[in-house]
Tab-separated table of C-alpha atoms in Angstrom:
chain	number	residue	atom	x	y	z
T	1	MET	CA	2.432	45.332	-43.035
T	2	LEU	CA	-0.142	43.551	-45.302
T	3	PHE	CA	1.561	39.848	-45.093
T	4	ASN	CA	4.786	38.224	-45.240
T	5	ARG	CA	5.117	37.062	-49.023
T	6	CYS	CA	8.665	35.640	-48.122
T	7	ALA	CA	7.511	33.473	-45.007
T	8	TYR	CA	8.285	30.246	-46.964
T	9	GLY	CA	10.940	29.718	-49.618
T	10	GLY	CA	13.209	32.738	-48.694
T	11	LYS	CA	11.912	34.779	-51.780
T	12	THR	CA	8.984	36.505	-52.967
T	13	SER	CA	6.442	34.145	-54.257
T	14	GLN	CA	5.757	34.253	-57.934
T	15	HIS	CA	3.227	31.435	-58.476
T	16	PRO	CA	1.141	31.895	-61.586
T	17	THR	CA	-2.520	30.903	-61.184
T	18	HIS	CA	-5.762	31.253	-62.842
T	19	ALA	CA	-7.768	30.293	-59.925
T	20	LYS	CA	-9.919	33.260	-58.752
T	21	ASN	CA	-12.700	32.141	-57.202
T	22	VAL	CA	-12.621	30.815	-53.515
T	23	ILE	CA	-14.626	28.390	-51.518
T	24	PHE	CA	-13.528	28.066	-47.931
T	25	PHE	CA	-15.170	24.932	-46.173
T	26	LEU	CA	-15.334	25.141	-42.445
T	27	VAL	CA	-16.938	22.135	-40.682
T	28	ASP	CA	-17.653	22.694	-36.880
T	29	ASP	CA	-15.951	20.377	-34.400
T	30	LEU	CA	-14.551	17.867	-36.956
T	31	GLY	CA	-11.737	16.252	-35.356
T	32	TRP	CA	-7.982	15.795	-36.717
T	33	ALA	CA	-8.504	11.983	-37.155
T	34	ASP	CA	-12.054	12.104	-38.050
T	35	LEU	CA	-11.540	11.424	-41.775
T	36	SER	CA	-10.390	8.630	-43.771
T	37	CYS	CA	-7.340	10.468	-45.402
T	38	TYR	CA	-6.203	11.174	-41.738
T	39	GLY	CA	-6.462	7.891	-40.586
T	40	SER	CA	-10.262	6.989	-39.723
T	41	THR	CA	-11.100	3.410	-40.100
T	42	PHE	CA	-14.624	3.866	-38.836
T	43	HIS	CA	-15.675	6.867	-40.791
T	44	GLU	CA	-15.554	7.278	-44.619
T	45	THR	CA	-15.273	10.057	-46.635
T	46	PRO	CA	-14.259	9.440	-50.220
T	47	ALA	CA	-14.908	12.632	-51.424
T	48	ILE	CA	-12.841	14.752	-48.932
T	49	ASP	CA	-10.277	11.756	-49.492
T	50	ALA	CA	-10.257	12.432	-53.324
T	51	LEU	CA	-9.954	16.380	-52.732
T	52	ALA	CA	-6.886	15.817	-50.704
T	53	GLN	CA	-5.385	13.648	-53.497
T	54	SER	CA	-6.028	16.385	-55.787
T	55	GLY	CA	-4.897	18.910	-53.263
T	56	VAL	CA	-2.402	19.543	-50.509
T	57	ARG	CA	-2.964	17.766	-47.332
T	58	PHE	CA	-1.389	19.707	-44.120
T	59	THR	CA	-0.710	17.112	-40.962
T	60	HIS	CA	0.099	20.091	-38.457
T	61	ALA	CA	-2.367	22.910	-39.135
T	62	TYR	CA	-3.603	24.536	-36.277
T	63	ALA	CA	-6.947	26.375	-34.841
T	64	ALA	CA	-6.220	29.370	-32.974
T	65	CYS	CA	-8.160	28.413	-30.359
T	66	PRO	CA	-9.738	24.917	-29.251
T	67	VAL	CA	-13.095	26.591	-29.317
T	68	CYS	CA	-15.017	27.906	-32.492
T	69	SER	CA	-15.654	31.494	-32.217
T	70	PRO	CA	-12.170	32.780	-31.587
T	71	THR	CA	-10.950	30.477	-34.399
T	72	ARG	CA	-13.538	31.778	-36.802
T	73	ALA	CA	-12.358	35.306	-36.062
T	74	SER	CA	-8.991	34.703	-36.609
T	75	ILE	CA	-9.699	33.008	-39.985
T	76	ILE	CA	-11.642	35.893	-41.435
T	77	THR	CA	-9.504	38.667	-40.060
T	78	GLY	CA	-6.334	37.138	-40.115
T	79	ARG	CA	-5.540	38.290	-36.590
T	80	HIS	CA	-4.956	36.257	-33.258
T	81	PRO	CA	-8.189	35.921	-31.202
T	82	VAL	CA	-6.624	37.954	-28.562
T	83	ARG	CA	-5.959	41.009	-30.845
T	84	VAL	CA	-9.940	41.037	-31.980
T	85	GLY	CA	-11.092	40.560	-28.295
T	86	ILE	CA	-12.783	37.026	-28.914
T	87	THR	CA	-11.482	34.522	-26.584
T	88	ASP	CA	-14.091	32.235	-25.916
T	89	TRP	CA	-17.157	30.667	-28.019
T	90	ILE	CA	-19.886	33.434	-27.931
T	91	PRO	CA	-21.308	34.237	-25.215
T	92	GLY	CA	-19.199	31.663	-23.240
T	93	GLN	CA	-19.853	29.798	-20.021
T	94	ASN	CA	-20.312	32.288	-17.022
T	95	ILE	CA	-19.042	30.221	-13.935
T	96	GLU	CA	-18.856	33.000	-11.391
T	97	SER	CA	-21.346	31.148	-9.554
T	98	LYS	CA	-19.599	27.856	-9.042
T	99	PRO	CA	-17.243	27.062	-6.426
T	100	ILE	CA	-14.498	25.406	-8.569
T	101	SER	CA	-13.513	28.893	-10.269
T	102	ARG	CA	-10.494	30.217	-8.872
T	103	PHE	CA	-10.684	33.029	-11.558
T	104	LEU	CA	-13.244	35.477	-12.670
T	105	HIS	CA	-15.371	35.026	-15.642
T	106	ILE	CA	-13.530	36.749	-18.523
T	107	HIS	CA	-16.080	39.208	-20.452
T	108	ASP	CA	-14.795	39.176	-24.053
T	109	ASN	CA	-16.556	40.617	-27.221
T	110	ASP	CA	-19.636	38.996	-27.972
T	111	GLN	CA	-19.610	39.837	-31.731
T	112	LEU	CA	-16.635	40.605	-34.359
T	113	PRO	CA	-16.112	44.427	-34.112
T	114	LEU	CA	-17.239	46.116	-37.223
T	115	ASP	CA	-13.851	47.943	-37.377
T	116	GLU	CA	-12.084	44.990	-38.167
T	117	ILE	CA	-11.256	44.081	-41.911
T	118	THR	CA	-12.342	40.527	-42.828
T	119	PHE	CA	-11.243	39.026	-46.048
T	120	ALA	CA	-14.621	39.088	-47.631
T	121	GLU	CA	-14.615	43.087	-47.585
T	122	VAL	CA	-11.364	42.998	-49.053
T	123	LEU	CA	-12.363	40.690	-52.018
T	124	LYS	CA	-15.720	42.637	-52.477
T	125	LYS	CA	-13.799	45.745	-52.902
T	126	GLU	CA	-12.053	43.808	-55.652
T	127	LYS	CA	-15.572	43.141	-57.229
T	128	TYR	CA	-15.918	39.630	-55.747
T	129	GLN	CA	-19.310	38.317	-55.360
T	130	THR	CA	-19.604	37.241	-51.758
T	131	CYS	CA	-21.384	34.465	-50.318
T	132	PHE	CA	-21.932	32.929	-46.796
T	133	VAL	CA	-23.589	29.726	-45.882
T	134	GLY	CA	-24.328	28.066	-42.652
T	135	LYS	CA	-22.842	28.716	-39.038
T	136	TRP	CA	-21.563	32.395	-38.514
T	137	HIS	CA	-21.295	32.434	-34.511
T	138	LEU	CA	-19.646	36.224	-34.506
T	139	GLY	CA	-22.873	38.224	-34.018
T	140	ASP	CA	-26.426	39.009	-34.517
T	141	LYS	CA	-28.238	42.031	-36.014
T	142	GLY	CA	-25.802	44.539	-36.676
T	143	PHE	CA	-22.798	41.962	-36.884
T	144	LEU	CA	-24.198	39.730	-39.373
T	145	PRO	CA	-22.073	38.245	-42.242
T	146	THR	CA	-24.152	40.888	-44.431
T	147	ASP	CA	-22.386	43.570	-42.144
T	148	GLN	CA	-18.694	41.968	-42.353
T	149	GLY	CA	-18.392	41.819	-46.157
T	150	TYR	CA	-20.823	39.014	-47.512
T	151	ASP	CA	-23.559	39.993	-50.074
T	152	VAL	CA	-25.722	37.083	-49.310
T	153	ASN	CA	-26.283	35.038	-46.153
T	154	TYR	CA	-27.907	31.620	-45.751
T	155	GLY	CA	-28.254	30.472	-42.005
T	156	GLY	CA	-25.643	32.660	-40.132
T	157	PHE	CA	-26.565	34.410	-37.329
T	158	SER	CA	-25.578	34.471	-33.364
T	159	ARG	CA	-26.143	30.838	-32.323
T	160	GLY	CA	-23.551	28.071	-32.476
T	161	SER	CA	-25.642	25.019	-32.897
T	162	PRO	CA	-28.858	24.692	-35.042
T	163	PRO	CA	-31.716	26.060	-32.657
T	164	GLY	CA	-34.259	23.173	-33.995
T	165	GLY	CA	-31.601	20.636	-34.541
T	166	TYR	CA	-30.564	19.176	-38.056
T	167	TYR	CA	-33.897	18.608	-39.296
T	168	ALA	CA	-36.603	21.230	-40.463
T	169	PRO	CA	-38.218	23.362	-38.884
T	170	PHE	CA	-34.739	24.693	-38.364
T	171	ARG	CA	-35.871	27.887	-36.404
T	172	ASN	CA	-33.407	29.762	-38.168
T	173	PRO	CA	-34.269	33.331	-38.897
T	174	TYR	CA	-31.852	33.575	-41.766
T	175	LEU	CA	-32.987	29.876	-43.322
T	176	PRO	CA	-36.761	30.015	-44.047
T	177	ASP	CA	-37.942	26.325	-43.974
T	178	LYS	CA	-38.787	24.720	-47.378
T	179	THR	CA	-39.587	21.315	-46.647
T	180	SER	CA	-40.575	19.527	-43.408
T	181	GLY	CA	-38.254	17.164	-42.259
T	182	GLU	CA	-35.442	18.378	-44.599
T	183	TYR	CA	-31.659	17.761	-43.527
T	184	LEU	CA	-29.951	21.182	-42.454
T	185	THR	CA	-26.518	19.910	-44.543
T	186	SER	CA	-28.480	19.203	-47.664
T	187	ARG	CA	-30.428	22.636	-47.465
T	188	LEU	CA	-27.417	24.502	-47.108
T	189	THR	CA	-25.758	22.798	-49.907
T	190	ASP	CA	-28.482	23.410	-52.200
T	191	GLU	CA	-28.488	27.193	-51.307
T	192	ALA	CA	-24.734	26.775	-51.987
T	193	ILE	CA	-24.979	25.307	-55.539
T	194	ARG	CA	-27.850	27.836	-56.364
T	195	PHE	CA	-25.425	30.602	-55.596
T	196	ILE	CA	-22.825	29.037	-58.024
T	197	ASN	CA	-25.340	28.366	-60.905
T	198	LYS	CA	-26.888	31.691	-60.722
T	199	ARG	CA	-23.873	33.845	-60.174
T	200	ASP	CA	-22.439	36.389	-62.450
T	201	PRO	CA	-19.877	34.640	-64.562
T	202	ASN	CA	-17.837	37.643	-65.528
T	203	ARG	CA	-16.829	38.271	-61.901
T	204	PRO	CA	-15.244	35.791	-59.402
T	205	PHE	CA	-16.756	35.048	-56.382
T	206	LEU	CA	-15.919	33.986	-52.804
T	207	MET	CA	-17.916	31.489	-50.647
T	208	SER	CA	-17.519	30.779	-46.906
T	209	PHE	CA	-19.479	27.451	-46.410
T	210	CYS	CA	-19.275	26.905	-42.842
T	211	TYR	CA	-21.253	23.707	-41.690
T	212	TYR	CA	-23.064	23.286	-38.775
T	213	ASN	CA	-22.146	19.515	-38.684
T	214	VAL	CA	-20.753	18.131	-36.695
T	215	HIS	CA	-21.462	20.232	-33.763
T	216	THR	CA	-24.084	18.878	-31.119
T	217	PRO	CA	-26.807	17.711	-30.860
T	218	ILE	CA	-25.576	14.652	-32.321
T	219	GLN	CA	-28.549	13.580	-34.681
T	220	ALA	CA	-27.991	10.871	-37.237
T	221	ASP	CA	-28.325	11.405	-41.020
T	222	THR	CA	-31.072	9.041	-42.100
T	223	ARG	CA	-29.424	8.390	-45.334
T	224	SER	CA	-26.257	6.495	-43.874
T	225	VAL	CA	-26.804	5.924	-40.269
T	226	ALA	CA	-27.925	2.163	-40.742
T	227	TYR	CA	-24.418	1.203	-42.627
T	228	TYR	CA	-22.696	2.806	-39.608
T	229	GLN	CA	-24.730	0.787	-37.227
T	230	GLN	CA	-24.018	-2.225	-39.336
T	231	LYS	CA	-20.267	-1.404	-38.850
T	232	THR	CA	-20.250	-1.193	-35.059
T	233	THR	CA	-21.289	-5.075	-34.997
T	234	SER	CA	-17.640	-5.997	-35.708
T	235	LEU	CA	-16.197	-3.965	-32.949
T	236	LYS	CA	-15.484	-5.883	-29.671
T	237	GLY	CA	-16.431	-4.665	-25.938
T	238	ASP	CA	-17.734	-1.397	-24.914
T	239	THR	CA	-16.550	2.079	-25.724
T	240	PRO	CA	-12.900	2.775	-24.070
T	241	THR	CA	-12.347	5.704	-22.287
T	242	GLU	CA	-9.629	7.326	-20.104
T	243	ARG	CA	-9.612	10.046	-17.757
T	244	GLU	CA	-8.388	13.356	-18.464
T	245	HIS	CA	-7.934	15.537	-15.324
T	246	GLU	CA	-11.743	16.004	-14.379
T	247	GLY	CA	-13.097	14.625	-17.515
T	248	GLN	CA	-13.563	11.655	-19.737
T	249	THR	CA	-12.076	10.747	-23.165
T	250	ARG	CA	-13.277	8.531	-25.612
T	251	LEU	CA	-10.755	6.322	-27.175
T	252	ARG	CA	-12.572	4.669	-30.106
T	253	GLN	CA	-14.530	6.006	-33.085
T	254	ASP	CA	-17.596	3.835	-33.050
T	255	ASN	CA	-20.381	6.301	-32.790
T	256	PRO	CA	-22.839	5.655	-35.968
T	257	ASP	CA	-24.946	8.706	-35.133
T	258	TYR	CA	-21.629	11.037	-35.378
T	259	ALA	CA	-20.134	9.050	-38.332
T	260	SER	CA	-23.236	9.671	-40.488
T	261	MET	CA	-22.783	13.549	-39.858
T	262	VAL	CA	-19.446	13.372	-40.888
T	263	ALA	CA	-20.621	11.409	-44.017
T	264	ALA	CA	-23.133	14.063	-44.656
T	265	VAL	CA	-20.485	16.542	-44.957
T	266	ASP	CA	-18.621	14.286	-47.113
T	267	THR	CA	-21.763	14.007	-49.444
T	268	SER	CA	-22.065	17.765	-49.382
T	269	ILE	CA	-18.440	18.325	-50.536
T	270	ASP	CA	-18.914	15.818	-53.397
T	271	ARG	CA	-22.190	17.645	-54.583
T	272	MET	CA	-20.184	20.994	-54.387
T	273	LEU	CA	-17.121	19.697	-56.350
T	274	LYS	CA	-19.615	18.178	-59.067
T	275	ALA	CA	-21.539	21.641	-59.240
T	276	LEU	CA	-17.938	23.470	-60.182
T	277	ASP	CA	-17.491	20.521	-62.637
T	278	GLU	CA	-20.841	21.095	-64.120
T	279	GLN	CA	-20.313	24.942	-64.519
T	280	ASN	CA	-16.285	24.242	-65.765
T	281	ILE	CA	-14.959	26.398	-63.186
T	282	ALA	CA	-13.168	23.865	-61.066
T	283	HIS	CA	-9.803	24.736	-62.632
T	284	GLU	CA	-10.156	28.307	-61.658
T	285	THR	CA	-11.548	27.855	-58.259
T	286	ILE	CA	-9.479	27.832	-55.060
T	287	ILE	CA	-10.634	25.094	-52.245
T	288	ILE	CA	-9.762	25.379	-48.679
T	289	PHE	CA	-11.229	22.796	-46.234
T	290	PHE	CA	-10.639	23.273	-42.449
T	291	SER	CA	-12.186	22.779	-39.030
T	292	ASP	CA	-12.704	25.102	-36.360
T	293	ASN	CA	-11.475	23.279	-33.457
T	294	GLY	CA	-10.622	19.810	-32.229
T	295	GLY	CA	-13.238	16.893	-32.229
T	296	LEU	CA	-15.534	16.661	-29.179
T	297	SER	CA	-13.835	13.733	-27.299
T	298	THR	CA	-13.319	14.857	-23.905
T	299	LYS	CA	-16.240	16.119	-21.318
T	300	LYS	CA	-17.409	15.001	-18.038
T	301	THR	CA	-18.484	11.953	-19.759
T	302	ALA	CA	-16.743	10.985	-22.918
T	303	GLY	CA	-17.785	12.753	-26.295
T	304	PRO	CA	-18.991	11.499	-29.366
T	305	THR	CA	-15.468	11.055	-31.385
T	306	CYS	CA	-11.932	9.974	-30.634
T	307	ASN	CA	-8.718	12.019	-31.625
T	308	LEU	CA	-6.407	9.329	-31.046
T	309	PRO	CA	-3.361	9.553	-31.287
T	310	LEU	CA	-3.431	12.998	-30.215
T	311	ARG	CA	-4.705	13.861	-26.768
T	312	ALA	CA	-7.897	15.157	-25.462
T	313	GLY	CA	-10.311	17.056	-27.784
T	314	LYS	CA	-12.039	20.467	-28.173
T	315	GLY	CA	-11.980	23.108	-25.408
T	316	TRP	CA	-8.555	21.617	-24.463
T	317	LEU	CA	-5.118	22.931	-25.380
T	318	TYR	CA	-3.560	19.583	-25.809
T	319	GLU	CA	-3.182	18.452	-29.705
T	320	GLY	CA	-6.466	16.967	-29.722
T	321	GLY	CA	-8.128	20.381	-29.320
T	322	VAL	CA	-6.194	22.494	-31.712
T	323	ARG	CA	-4.878	20.211	-34.506
T	324	GLU	CA	-7.259	20.212	-37.436
T	325	PRO	CA	-7.634	18.601	-40.827
T	326	LEU	CA	-6.416	21.126	-43.519
T	327	ILE	CA	-6.482	20.469	-47.690
T	328	ILE	CA	-6.026	23.223	-49.823
T	329	ARG	CA	-6.455	22.962	-53.719
T	330	ALA	CA	-5.345	25.896	-55.595
T	331	PRO	CA	-5.307	25.004	-59.449
T	332	GLY	CA	-2.054	26.528	-61.056
T	333	VAL	CA	-0.262	26.547	-57.662
T	334	SER	CA	-0.875	23.608	-55.451
T	335	LYS	CA	0.979	20.389	-55.780
T	336	PRO	CA	-1.496	17.390	-56.296
T	337	GLY	CA	-1.265	14.583	-53.579
T	338	LEU	CA	1.540	16.806	-51.575
T	339	VAL	CA	1.702	16.233	-47.653
T	340	VAL	CA	2.864	19.115	-45.618
T	341	ASN	CA	4.248	18.436	-42.029
T	342	THR	CA	5.150	22.491	-41.622
T	343	PRO	CA	2.972	23.933	-38.615
T	344	VAL	CA	0.301	26.309	-40.064
T	345	VAL	CA	-2.239	28.074	-37.994
T	346	SER	CA	-5.717	29.763	-38.805
T	347	MET	CA	-4.514	32.985	-39.229
T	348	ASP	CA	-2.625	32.235	-42.129
T	349	PHE	CA	-5.420	31.980	-44.615
T	350	PHE	CA	-6.407	35.791	-45.048
T	351	PRO	CA	-2.860	36.382	-46.454
T	352	THR	CA	-2.674	33.106	-48.313
T	353	ILE	CA	-6.318	33.849	-50.032
T	354	LEU	CA	-5.161	37.331	-51.187
T	355	GLU	CA	-1.774	36.100	-52.833
T	356	LEU	CA	-3.664	33.191	-54.403
T	357	CYS	CA	-6.316	35.892	-55.751
T	358	ASP	CA	-3.260	38.468	-56.393
T	359	VAL	CA	-4.772	40.815	-54.412
T	360	SER	CA	-2.874	43.691	-52.758
T	361	PRO	CA	-5.293	46.127	-50.938
T	362	LYS	CA	-4.049	49.543	-50.148
T	363	THR	CA	-5.132	49.664	-46.294
T	364	THR	CA	-5.400	46.402	-44.022
T	365	PRO	CA	-4.396	45.848	-40.394
T	366	THR	CA	-1.303	44.226	-39.440
T	367	LEU	CA	-1.878	40.411	-39.805
T	368	ASP	CA	-0.646	37.808	-37.442
T	369	GLY	CA	-0.784	35.192	-40.127
T	370	ARG	CA	1.635	34.095	-43.067
T	371	SER	CA	1.030	33.484	-46.796
T	372	ILE	CA	1.630	29.952	-46.810
T	373	VAL	CA	1.455	29.655	-50.684
T	374	GLY	CA	4.971	28.458	-51.005
T	375	LEU	CA	4.164	25.266	-48.960
T	376	LEU	CA	1.716	24.347	-51.497
T	377	GLN	CA	4.372	23.622	-53.849
T	378	GLY	CA	6.533	22.105	-51.593
T	379	GLU	CA	8.896	24.722	-50.616
T	380	GLU	CA	10.578	24.309	-47.285
T	381	ALA	CA	9.636	27.186	-44.564
T	382	ALA	CA	12.573	29.382	-44.568
T	383	THR	CA	12.467	29.889	-40.458
T	384	ASP	CA	10.610	28.249	-37.921
T	385	ARG	CA	7.974	30.413	-35.878
T	386	THR	CA	6.669	30.218	-32.476
T	387	LEU	CA	2.572	29.666	-32.231
T	388	TYR	CA	0.888	30.731	-29.322
T	389	TRP	CA	-2.757	29.779	-27.738
T	390	HIS	CA	-4.259	31.585	-25.117
T	391	TYR	CA	-7.524	30.221	-23.638
T	392	PRO	CA	-8.104	31.876	-19.818
T	393	HIS	CA	-11.697	30.523	-19.586
T	394	TYR	CA	-13.558	27.284	-18.231
T	395	HIS	CA	-15.236	25.034	-20.520
T	396	GLY	CA	-17.697	22.488	-20.499
T	397	SER	CA	-15.150	19.866	-21.519
T	398	THR	CA	-13.883	20.632	-18.157
T	399	TRP	CA	-10.855	22.375	-19.519
T	400	THR	CA	-9.641	25.319	-16.972
T	401	PRO	CA	-8.077	28.282	-17.846
T	402	GLY	CA	-4.415	28.002	-19.443
T	403	ALA	CA	-2.333	28.926	-22.461
T	404	SER	CA	0.105	27.074	-24.299
T	405	ILE	CA	3.351	27.745	-26.906
T	406	ARG	CA	4.608	25.488	-29.567
T	407	SER	CA	8.330	26.156	-30.840
T	408	GLY	CA	9.687	23.708	-33.166
T	409	ARG	CA	9.161	20.279	-31.705
T	410	TRP	CA	8.500	21.520	-28.318
T	411	LYS	CA	4.834	22.412	-26.638
T	412	LEU	CA	4.429	23.813	-23.375
T	413	ILE	CA	1.156	24.162	-21.587
T	414	GLU	CA	0.410	26.324	-18.438
T	415	PHE	CA	-2.854	25.421	-16.338
T	416	TYR	CA	-3.490	28.721	-14.538
T	417	HIS	CA	-6.253	26.994	-12.401
T	418	LEU	CA	-4.166	23.799	-11.289
T	419	GLU	CA	-0.723	26.186	-11.004
T	420	LYS	CA	1.559	23.415	-12.971
T	421	VAL	CA	3.073	23.314	-16.432
T	422	GLU	CA	3.619	20.655	-18.706
T	423	LEU	CA	6.260	20.377	-21.458
T	424	TYR	CA	6.206	17.825	-24.441
T	425	ASP	CA	8.385	16.794	-27.408
T	426	LEU	CA	6.072	16.339	-30.043
T	427	GLN	CA	8.241	14.696	-32.446
T	428	ALA	CA	9.035	11.991	-30.241
T	429	ASP	CA	5.808	12.109	-28.388
T	430	PRO	CA	2.776	13.338	-30.186
T	431	GLY	CA	0.405	12.188	-27.910
T	432	GLU	CA	1.739	14.379	-24.956
T	433	ARG	CA	2.087	11.550	-22.635
T	434	LYS	CA	5.445	12.123	-21.391
T	435	ASN	CA	5.636	15.464	-19.348
T	436	LEU	CA	9.188	16.563	-19.820
T	437	SER	CA	9.015	19.637	-17.580
T	438	ALA	CA	11.231	18.286	-14.504
T	439	ILE	CA	13.901	17.325	-16.921
T	440	TYR	CA	14.188	20.440	-18.799
T	441	PRO	CA	13.419	23.106	-16.545
T	442	GLN	CA	15.582	25.840	-18.404
T	443	ARG	CA	13.425	25.132	-21.614
T	444	VAL	CA	10.269	25.324	-19.522
């Protein structure tokens, strides 16, 4: 089965669209609450907010994993991380020598297998020009973006964080230095705009623009950090935190360096959208904006951002670790300003992109995602579905191996290492504060 075209609305989708180009923006470690349009009052993201007003904003969009590489694999293949054999960030944290470990280290794939079919490969066969920009983190030589369907690659290789930091020299073998001290996000945006301007206008294009921001190291963008430093002067007291198992969670957004990194993404988005306008192709370009996992709020000492009202953050299977900001603008299909509360997941992008582009390849693997095109016009989900997460690894956020299930309003988390389960009613308790496992043992 290619994908379920009847997943929403109860009938085969027949949505006319003139939009054939695709730009997929993926931000690294951006939290659900890090954008103004998702409730942040400290961070300011006017360009992304405007994108949300012109497109569709999802309130319950999920990453397939609370860390990066598995989610990235799920996006590009439309398949669950377990199915592609990538269940941890690459290469992962080998903790076998640490006495706290009850379980052995799981050796999963350190690259996306070449026999997996990516949406870039499918669209390339349809004569699309394909471009990858930024963070890859799904393998090195022999497993690079150019081995997985992309014609060109600016800055993507095995590393999950920029080896030289956010200022040149970048020490990136696929992004030669140009100007000493240039900011990485600005440089990647330059390359993306150059591709758009020099493309063949007679053929559609796919661009995956995967930011290294806002992943560590937290390094301020000098263009805006002073503004956010000034904003902190109106805040009272020290940054509040709370204990989360063996870690600490930040309870307030007040880090000016981190805020400036979010602003750098917003500036990039603004430049990219203006480039589409200048080329007169905004009306025929699909935009998807997403994050690969929750914001880094929880670790041994508190992280740089806060995901409230959601609990915990990156590395955790609480909502703060897997619920993401998602905005989709598909001209001719999406309803501007629409807010969708139906749960969707990162495997859904593959079939959605293919449907929006009117592409029906002859051969694809069984996909775990569903097309969500119907939701973009306000259709209701025909049926509920159950979502599954499997993260059987130890992580630097102090997470220990476990898994979770969301079915309707209910969320169950099993902590293998701690030998316990927790049950939450997300409708009544989105912050997962009241464990109901003892009250509803049959549901558990």
